[in-house]
Amino acid sequence: MNTELVIVYHRQPYEEVIENGETVLREPRSPNGILPSIKGFFRHVDKAVWVAWKKSPAGKPATFQRRITMDESFGAYDVVRLPLDAAQIHQFYHVVSKEALWPVLNSFPWLYSTENTHWATFREVNRLFAEAACEQAEEGAVVWIHDYNLWLVPAFVRQLRPDLKIAFLHHTPFPGPDVFNIMPWRDEILDSLLSCDMIGFHVPRYSQNFVAVAQGLRAGIVRHEAPVPEPIRTTGQGMSEPVVTNRLDYQGRSIMIDTWPIGTDPGAIAAIVNSEAGKARTAKVRSDLNAEILIVSVSRVDYAKGTRQQLDAFDRLLRRRPELIGRIKLLLVTVSAADGMEVYKAEQTKIEQMVGRINGHFGSMSWLPIMLSTTPLPFEEVVCAYRAADIAWITPLRDGLNLVAKEFVAAKQGESGVLVLSEFAGSAMELSDAVLANPFSRSSMDDAIDQALDLPEQERRARMQRLWAHVKKYDIAYWTRHVMDQFAGLTRISRTTSADAHKRAPDPDAAEQGEPQRLSGQT
């Protein structure tokens, strides 16, 4: 059953739950933002498949069906499940990805460690993903690989199936050369990425960082730049860039560098919060938390998310403005990491200790300043919490994009509210009406939360309405159209020569109207 679009992402796109003693597959109740974003593409291709891992006993044949069909709200699609044993998963994901690669991606080199890594296992798992993808792809199909865990897949795909078009999308930050180059595997990773026909990033800074790495490590690379498109162009922020690379020429090939951020689904979020059940949930959040001023912060346990810096700022706020004691509450949802993620256990302990100290110092029998949840909440509850909140406080130290910020805006639907956003979140390049903060600066964090609390009502509403207009315009459907148009053009771009390279970046509004191009018949 060959396929014209093969999506390669390590996570299965569903949950496995036990009901009445049987394993049942269902849509995730608390979906990772990547999953619904990618699954939307199944509506726009004739044949597609998702390749992911599934845990299997070591040294034994897989006891599960390798290929299954899912039928859910995104339509019917197939999933090919790659059997990996516990040791492979531990090395591939828990050790190499999280202890070595993740600190580098987020530019925290002092946390980088290769002490426990076994790179050969990481390489072997990437090879297995590549083989599974190649087995599913029809001639000339697009293989779309997602995220740094699968950095080596493109090289294996290129070796196995030179007829295929290879696209890679980074959902994470990408570091500059001085950080990326500390890795002993830098050449292997770079050569694999240069095997792609298209490499995607969410914001210009990360595209430019990648190109700087490539030109520093390889001679003969020619880059072609254009002004950053207006909807993601900023000046004077921590990640502002005036130009962005849209193509590299290398060894007789052209590699598209695509830079555009994922959007959210405002229509789906509006349907949730505007429903009778949604209105009841929203009212219950306000009633249960019983706060005059409600701040919400949603992330996962990860040092890159800046939760401890945020808690420090909240502590300082209560000390600086004691009139807020008893009136304000922080709903802090920071989801615990999965089992086996040793690197995050210490971080969660520190967060819990800080919450306990702040609640113990400022709290009373009738009021606690922080409500902490470390368990994943259903998406319906999360967006209703956004709707109920006065302020969303989203201040990661690094983030490839951060869809939470956009989901908050979508849930508010132009009503009064304030988004406090780190200037090092990728979405800060778009959401210029947020109150921006530098999470590495105490004074900036203090000023931002003070400004959010003190903004006049009229300005709160005006900012949210402008944010709402942007999020509605550049939504998930817009991003899907953009990417599908890029896929359809891969054959044309691969034949482009440097003589006609100096073109402006495509107008982002050009893709706004009409349906995305389908892949059928394009390759």
mmCIF file of C-alpha atoms in Angstrom, residues 24-277:
data_model
loop_
_atom_site.group_PDB
_atom_site.id
_atom_site.type_symbol
_atom_site.label_atom_id
_atom_site.label_comp_id
_atom_site.label_asym_id
_atom_site.label_seq_id
_atom_site.Cartn_x
_atom_site.Cartn_y
_atom_site.Cartn_z
ATOM 1 C CA VAL A 24 -8.542 0.721 22.910
ATOM 2 C CA LEU A 25 -7.039 3.366 20.636
ATOM 3 C CA ARG A 26 -8.516 6.864 20.836
ATOM 4 C CA GLU A 27 -7.685 10.475 20.085
ATOM 5 C CA PRO A 28 -5.515 12.059 22.807
ATOM 6 C CA ARG A 29 -7.542 13.970 25.408
ATOM 7 C CA SER A 30 -4.587 16.286 26.042
ATOM 8 C CA PRO A 31 -2.983 16.408 22.601
ATOM 9 C CA ASN A 32 0.569 17.534 22.059
ATOM 10 C CA GLY A 33 0.171 20.562 19.775
ATOM 11 C CA ILE A 34 2.171 18.855 17.037
ATOM 12 C CA LEU A 35 -0.241 15.939 16.689
ATOM 13 C CA PRO A 36 -3.409 17.738 15.556
ATOM 14 C CA SER A 37 -1.340 20.125 13.437
ATOM 15 C CA ILE A 38 0.116 17.258 11.422
ATOM 16 C CA LYS A 39 -3.023 15.137 11.304
ATOM 17 C CA GLY A 40 -4.849 17.935 9.508
ATOM 18 C CA PHE A 41 -2.775 17.118 6.399
ATOM 19 C CA PHE A 42 -4.610 13.828 5.944
ATOM 20 C CA ARG A 43 -7.558 15.770 4.558
ATOM 21 C CA HIS A 44 -5.445 17.132 1.699
ATOM 22 C CA VAL A 45 -3.767 14.050 0.240
ATOM 23 C CA ASP A 46 -5.149 10.972 -1.437
ATOM 24 C CA LYS A 47 -2.919 8.508 0.400
ATOM 25 C CA ALA A 48 -0.924 9.148 3.566
ATOM 26 C CA VAL A 49 0.566 7.191 6.415
ATOM 27 C CA TRP A 50 2.117 8.004 9.805
ATOM 28 C CA VAL A 51 5.264 6.143 10.944
ATOM 29 C CA ALA A 52 5.824 5.977 14.720
ATOM 30 C CA TRP A 53 7.365 3.681 17.302
ATOM 31 C CA LYS A 54 5.650 1.129 19.540
ATOM 32 C CA LYS A 55 7.324 -0.631 22.434
ATOM 33 C CA SER A 56 8.030 -4.304 21.824
ATOM 34 C CA PRO A 57 9.874 -7.026 23.826
ATOM 35 C CA ALA A 58 13.575 -7.317 22.994
ATOM 36 C CA GLY A 59 14.631 -10.207 20.775
ATOM 37 C CA LYS A 60 11.080 -11.300 20.006
ATOM 38 C CA PRO A 61 8.809 -10.717 16.997
ATOM 39 C CA ALA A 62 6.323 -7.897 17.468
ATOM 40 C CA THR A 63 3.030 -9.194 18.842
ATOM 41 C CA PHE A 64 1.017 -6.294 17.473
ATOM 42 C CA GLN A 65 -0.254 -5.495 13.996
ATOM 43 C CA ARG A 66 2.351 -3.331 12.270
ATOM 44 C CA ARG A 67 -0.109 -1.342 10.149
ATOM 45 C CA ILE A 68 -3.463 -0.176 11.475
ATOM 46 C CA THR A 69 -6.159 2.208 10.275
ATOM 47 C CA MET A 70 -7.441 4.996 12.515
ATOM 48 C CA ASP A 71 -10.826 6.602 11.926
ATOM 49 C CA GLU A 72 -11.284 9.781 13.950
ATOM 50 C CA SER A 73 -12.231 13.443 13.650
ATOM 51 C CA PHE A 74 -9.359 14.038 11.208
ATOM 52 C CA GLY A 75 -10.639 11.284 8.946
ATOM 53 C CA ALA A 76 -9.269 7.825 8.272
ATOM 54 C CA TYR A 77 -5.511 7.321 8.027
ATOM 55 C CA ASP A 78 -3.005 4.517 8.459
ATOM 56 C CA VAL A 79 -0.303 4.213 11.109
ATOM 57 C CA VAL A 80 2.749 2.017 10.620
ATOM 58 C CA ARG A 81 4.181 1.069 14.006
ATOM 59 C CA LEU A 82 7.896 0.447 14.298
ATOM 60 C CA PRO A 83 8.745 -2.040 17.067
ATOM 61 C CA LEU A 84 11.456 -0.752 19.440
ATOM 62 C CA ASP A 85 12.529 -2.471 22.615
ATOM 63 C CA ALA A 86 12.942 -0.747 25.983
ATOM 64 C CA ALA A 87 16.720 -0.376 25.623
ATOM 65 C CA GLN A 88 16.394 1.245 22.197
ATOM 66 C CA ILE A 89 13.739 3.671 23.439
ATOM 67 C CA HIS A 90 15.803 4.549 26.508
ATOM 68 C CA GLN A 91 18.904 5.415 24.505
ATOM 69 C CA PHE A 92 17.152 7.013 21.530
ATOM 70 C CA TYR A 93 14.711 9.192 23.443
ATOM 71 C CA HIS A 94 15.502 9.421 27.144
ATOM 72 C CA VAL A 95 19.286 9.668 26.918
ATOM 73 C CA VAL A 96 20.603 10.892 23.563
ATOM 74 C CA SER A 97 17.637 13.114 22.736
ATOM 75 C CA LYS A 98 17.070 14.603 26.192
ATOM 76 C CA GLU A 99 20.508 14.551 27.834
ATOM 77 C CA ALA A 100 22.660 15.427 24.818
ATOM 78 C CA LEU A 101 20.581 17.017 22.044
ATOM 79 C CA TRP A 102 17.919 18.933 23.979
ATOM 80 C CA PRO A 103 20.343 21.150 25.964
ATOM 81 C CA VAL A 104 22.151 22.003 22.726
ATOM 82 C CA LEU A 105 18.944 22.873 20.875
ATOM 83 C CA ASN A 106 17.927 25.230 23.661
ATOM 84 C CA SER A 107 21.409 26.766 23.982
ATOM 85 C CA PHE A 108 22.151 25.457 27.478
ATOM 86 C CA PRO A 109 25.551 23.886 26.767
ATOM 87 C CA TRP A 110 26.410 23.567 30.474
ATOM 88 C CA LEU A 111 23.605 20.977 30.757
ATOM 89 C CA TYR A 112 24.822 18.980 27.740
ATOM 90 C CA SER A 113 26.108 15.511 28.592
ATOM 91 C CA THR A 114 27.341 12.535 26.570
ATOM 92 C CA GLU A 115 28.256 10.509 29.635
ATOM 93 C CA ASN A 116 25.510 7.912 29.138
ATOM 94 C CA THR A 117 24.929 8.221 25.404
ATOM 95 C CA HIS A 118 25.297 5.411 22.901
ATOM 96 C CA TRP A 119 25.201 7.147 19.530
ATOM 97 C CA ALA A 120 25.207 3.894 17.580
ATOM 98 C CA THR A 121 21.801 3.026 19.056
ATOM 99 C CA PHE A 122 20.439 6.455 18.162
ATOM 100 C CA ARG A 123 21.742 6.006 14.598
ATOM 101 C CA GLU A 124 20.255 2.511 14.348
ATOM 102 C CA VAL A 125 16.805 3.685 15.468
ATOM 103 C CA ASN A 126 16.922 6.475 12.886
ATOM 104 C CA ARG A 127 17.830 3.905 10.238
ATOM 105 C CA LEU A 128 14.828 1.774 11.225
ATOM 106 C CA PHE A 129 12.503 4.778 10.911
ATOM 107 C CA ALA A 130 13.972 5.514 7.478
ATOM 108 C CA GLU A 131 13.494 1.958 6.273
ATOM 109 C CA ALA A 132 9.891 1.922 7.475
ATOM 110 C CA ALA A 133 9.210 5.213 5.670
ATOM 111 C CA CYS A 134 10.786 4.024 2.429
ATOM 112 C CA GLU A 135 8.736 0.825 2.487
ATOM 113 C CA GLN A 136 5.529 2.893 2.503
ATOM 114 C CA ALA A 137 6.399 5.563 -0.064
ATOM 115 C CA GLU A 138 5.338 5.381 -3.672
ATOM 116 C CA GLU A 139 7.738 6.627 -6.343
ATOM 117 C CA GLY A 140 8.392 10.351 -5.993
ATOM 118 C CA ALA A 141 6.427 10.641 -2.736
ATOM 119 C CA VAL A 142 7.144 13.215 -0.044
ATOM 120 C CA VAL A 143 8.628 11.904 3.204
ATOM 121 C CA TRP A 144 8.009 14.511 5.903
ATOM 122 C CA ILE A 145 10.210 14.023 8.967
ATOM 123 C CA HIS A 146 9.528 15.814 12.237
ATOM 124 C CA ASP A 147 11.939 16.974 14.886
ATOM 125 C CA TYR A 148 15.467 16.515 16.075
ATOM 126 C CA ASN A 149 15.048 12.951 17.377
ATOM 127 C CA LEU A 150 15.056 11.901 13.708
ATOM 128 C CA TRP A 151 17.909 14.095 12.455
ATOM 129 C CA LEU A 152 19.650 11.127 10.787
ATOM 130 C CA VAL A 153 16.606 9.814 8.926
ATOM 131 C CA PRO A 154 17.049 12.044 5.815
ATOM 132 C CA ALA A 155 20.488 10.613 4.992
ATOM 133 C CA PHE A 156 19.219 7.033 5.209
ATOM 134 C CA VAL A 157 16.152 7.847 3.093
ATOM 135 C CA ARG A 158 18.344 9.528 0.461
ATOM 136 C CA GLN A 159 20.564 6.411 0.288
ATOM 137 C CA LEU A 160 17.661 3.980 0.137
ATOM 138 C CA ARG A 161 15.265 5.903 -2.126
ATOM 139 C CA PRO A 162 16.868 8.719 -4.140
ATOM 140 C CA ASP A 163 13.558 9.181 -5.977
ATOM 141 C CA LEU A 164 11.800 10.534 -2.888
ATOM 142 C CA LYS A 165 11.348 14.160 -1.856
ATOM 143 C CA ILE A 166 12.533 14.679 1.698
ATOM 144 C CA ALA A 167 11.166 17.425 3.940
ATOM 145 C CA PHE A 168 12.183 18.037 7.543
ATOM 146 C CA LEU A 169 10.425 20.295 10.075
ATOM 147 C CA HIS A 170 11.991 21.520 13.318
ATOM 148 C CA HIS A 171 9.426 22.189 16.034
ATOM 149 C CA THR A 172 12.226 23.221 18.379
ATOM 150 C CA PRO A 173 14.768 26.016 18.551
ATOM 151 C CA PHE A 174 17.925 25.610 16.487
ATOM 152 C CA PRO A 175 21.150 26.892 18.087
ATOM 153 C CA GLY A 176 23.894 29.025 16.627
ATOM 154 C CA PRO A 177 27.212 27.494 15.515
ATOM 155 C CA ASP A 178 29.068 28.081 18.782
ATOM 156 C CA VAL A 179 26.583 25.823 20.603
ATOM 157 C CA PHE A 180 25.698 23.324 17.862
ATOM 158 C CA ASN A 181 29.350 22.620 17.143
ATOM 159 C CA ILE A 182 30.103 21.262 20.610
ATOM 160 C CA MET A 183 28.476 17.991 19.534
ATOM 161 C CA PRO A 184 30.892 15.312 18.299
ATOM 162 C CA TRP A 185 28.215 14.188 15.807
ATOM 163 C CA ARG A 186 27.788 17.614 14.211
ATOM 164 C CA ASP A 187 29.052 16.533 10.770
ATOM 165 C CA GLU A 188 26.805 13.488 10.582
ATOM 166 C CA ILE A 189 23.758 15.518 11.625
ATOM 167 C CA LEU A 190 24.500 18.334 9.196
ATOM 168 C CA ASP A 191 25.157 16.011 6.252
ATOM 169 C CA SER A 192 21.845 14.294 6.920
ATOM 170 C CA LEU A 193 19.932 17.585 6.968
ATOM 171 C CA LEU A 194 21.672 18.668 3.760
ATOM 172 C CA SER A 195 20.218 15.524 2.157
ATOM 173 C CA CYS A 196 16.762 17.124 2.394
ATOM 174 C CA ASP A 197 14.892 18.930 -0.353
ATOM 175 C CA MET A 198 13.202 21.182 2.209
ATOM 176 C CA ILE A 199 14.105 22.117 5.778
ATOM 177 C CA GLY A 200 11.501 23.945 7.843
ATOM 178 C CA PHE A 201 11.619 26.206 10.893
ATOM 179 C CA HIS A 202 8.994 28.291 12.645
ATOM 180 C CA VAL A 203 10.874 31.586 12.924
ATOM 181 C CA PRO A 204 13.697 33.328 11.014
ATOM 182 C CA ARG A 205 16.271 33.211 13.832
ATOM 183 C CA TYR A 206 16.354 29.428 13.795
ATOM 184 C CA SER A 207 16.574 29.296 9.997
ATOM 185 C CA GLN A 208 19.487 31.697 10.091
ATOM 186 C CA ASN A 209 21.206 29.723 12.848
ATOM 187 C CA PHE A 210 21.006 26.550 10.771
ATOM 188 C CA VAL A 211 22.408 28.240 7.683
ATOM 189 C CA ALA A 212 25.267 29.704 9.737
ATOM 190 C CA VAL A 213 26.081 26.199 10.988
ATOM 191 C CA ALA A 214 25.984 24.808 7.449
ATOM 192 C CA GLN A 215 28.195 27.499 5.936
ATOM 193 C CA GLY A 216 30.652 27.235 8.800
ATOM 194 C CA LEU A 217 31.106 23.480 8.434
ATOM 195 C CA ARG A 218 30.806 23.035 4.657
ATOM 196 C CA ALA A 219 32.493 24.926 1.823
ATOM 197 C CA GLY A 220 30.631 25.801 -1.348
ATOM 198 C CA ILE A 221 27.214 26.531 0.163
ATOM 199 C CA VAL A 222 25.468 29.496 -1.445
ATOM 200 C CA ARG A 223 22.621 31.073 0.506
ATOM 201 C CA HIS A 224 19.795 33.153 -0.963
ATOM 202 C CA GLU A 225 18.011 35.579 1.351
ATOM 203 C CA ALA A 226 14.917 37.753 1.273
ATOM 204 C CA PRO A 227 13.272 40.171 3.689
ATOM 205 C CA VAL A 228 11.383 38.491 6.519
ATOM 206 C CA PRO A 229 7.642 38.396 5.653
ATOM 207 C CA GLU A 230 5.750 41.166 7.412
ATOM 208 C CA PRO A 231 3.536 38.982 9.664
ATOM 209 C CA ILE A 232 6.636 37.550 11.395
ATOM 210 C CA ARG A 233 8.946 40.568 11.095
ATOM 211 C CA THR A 234 9.998 42.377 14.273
ATOM 212 C CA THR A 235 12.695 44.834 15.257
ATOM 213 C CA GLY A 236 14.453 45.256 18.570
ATOM 214 C CA GLN A 237 13.432 41.939 20.144
ATOM 215 C CA GLY A 238 15.628 39.132 21.374
ATOM 216 C CA MET A 239 15.094 37.054 18.213
ATOM 217 C CA SER A 240 14.486 39.709 15.554
ATOM 218 C CA GLU A 241 16.011 39.125 12.105
ATOM 219 C CA PRO A 242 15.821 41.517 9.122
ATOM 220 C CA VAL A 243 16.274 38.850 6.442
ATOM 221 C CA VAL A 244 15.755 35.113 6.171
ATOM 222 C CA THR A 245 17.342 32.459 3.942
ATOM 223 C CA ASN A 246 14.894 30.845 1.550
ATOM 224 C CA ARG A 247 17.251 28.560 -0.361
ATOM 225 C CA LEU A 248 20.675 26.948 -0.252
ATOM 226 C CA ASP A 249 22.620 25.750 -3.279
ATOM 227 C CA TYR A 250 24.997 22.901 -2.447
ATOM 228 C CA GLN A 251 26.708 20.258 -4.562
ATOM 229 C CA GLY A 252 24.472 20.855 -7.555
ATOM 230 C CA ARG A 253 21.250 20.697 -5.535
ATOM 231 C CA SER A 254 18.888 23.351 -4.217
ATOM 232 C CA ILE A 255 17.497 23.004 -0.713
ATOM 233 C CA MET A 256 14.423 25.010 0.204
ATOM 234 C CA ILE A 257 14.594 26.698 3.621
ATOM 235 C CA ASP A 258 10.994 27.236 4.656
ATOM 236 C CA THR A 259 10.170 29.551 7.544
ATOM 237 C CA TRP A 260 6.607 29.868 8.727
ATOM 238 C CA PRO A 261 4.951 29.293 12.134
ATOM 239 C CA ILE A 262 2.215 26.773 12.833
ATOM 240 C CA GLY A 263 -1.167 28.261 13.649
ATOM 241 C CA THR A 264 -3.842 27.038 15.996
ATOM 242 C CA ASP A 265 -7.495 26.162 15.276
ATOM 243 C CA PRO A 266 -9.560 29.152 16.444
ATOM 244 C CA GLY A 267 -12.800 27.642 15.166
ATOM 245 C CA ALA A 268 -12.409 24.461 17.196
ATOM 246 C CA ILE A 269 -11.432 26.419 20.311
ATOM 247 C CA ALA A 270 -14.376 28.803 19.867
ATOM 248 C CA ALA A 271 -16.738 25.841 19.543
ATOM 249 C CA ILE A 272 -15.498 24.514 22.877
ATOM 250 C CA VAL A 273 -15.632 27.723 24.914
ATOM 251 C CA ASN A 274 -18.924 28.930 23.372
ATOM 252 C CA SER A 275 -20.765 25.675 23.988
ATOM 253 C CA GLU A 276 -23.043 25.365 27.001
ATOM 254 C CA ALA A 277 -20.635 22.835 28.517
#
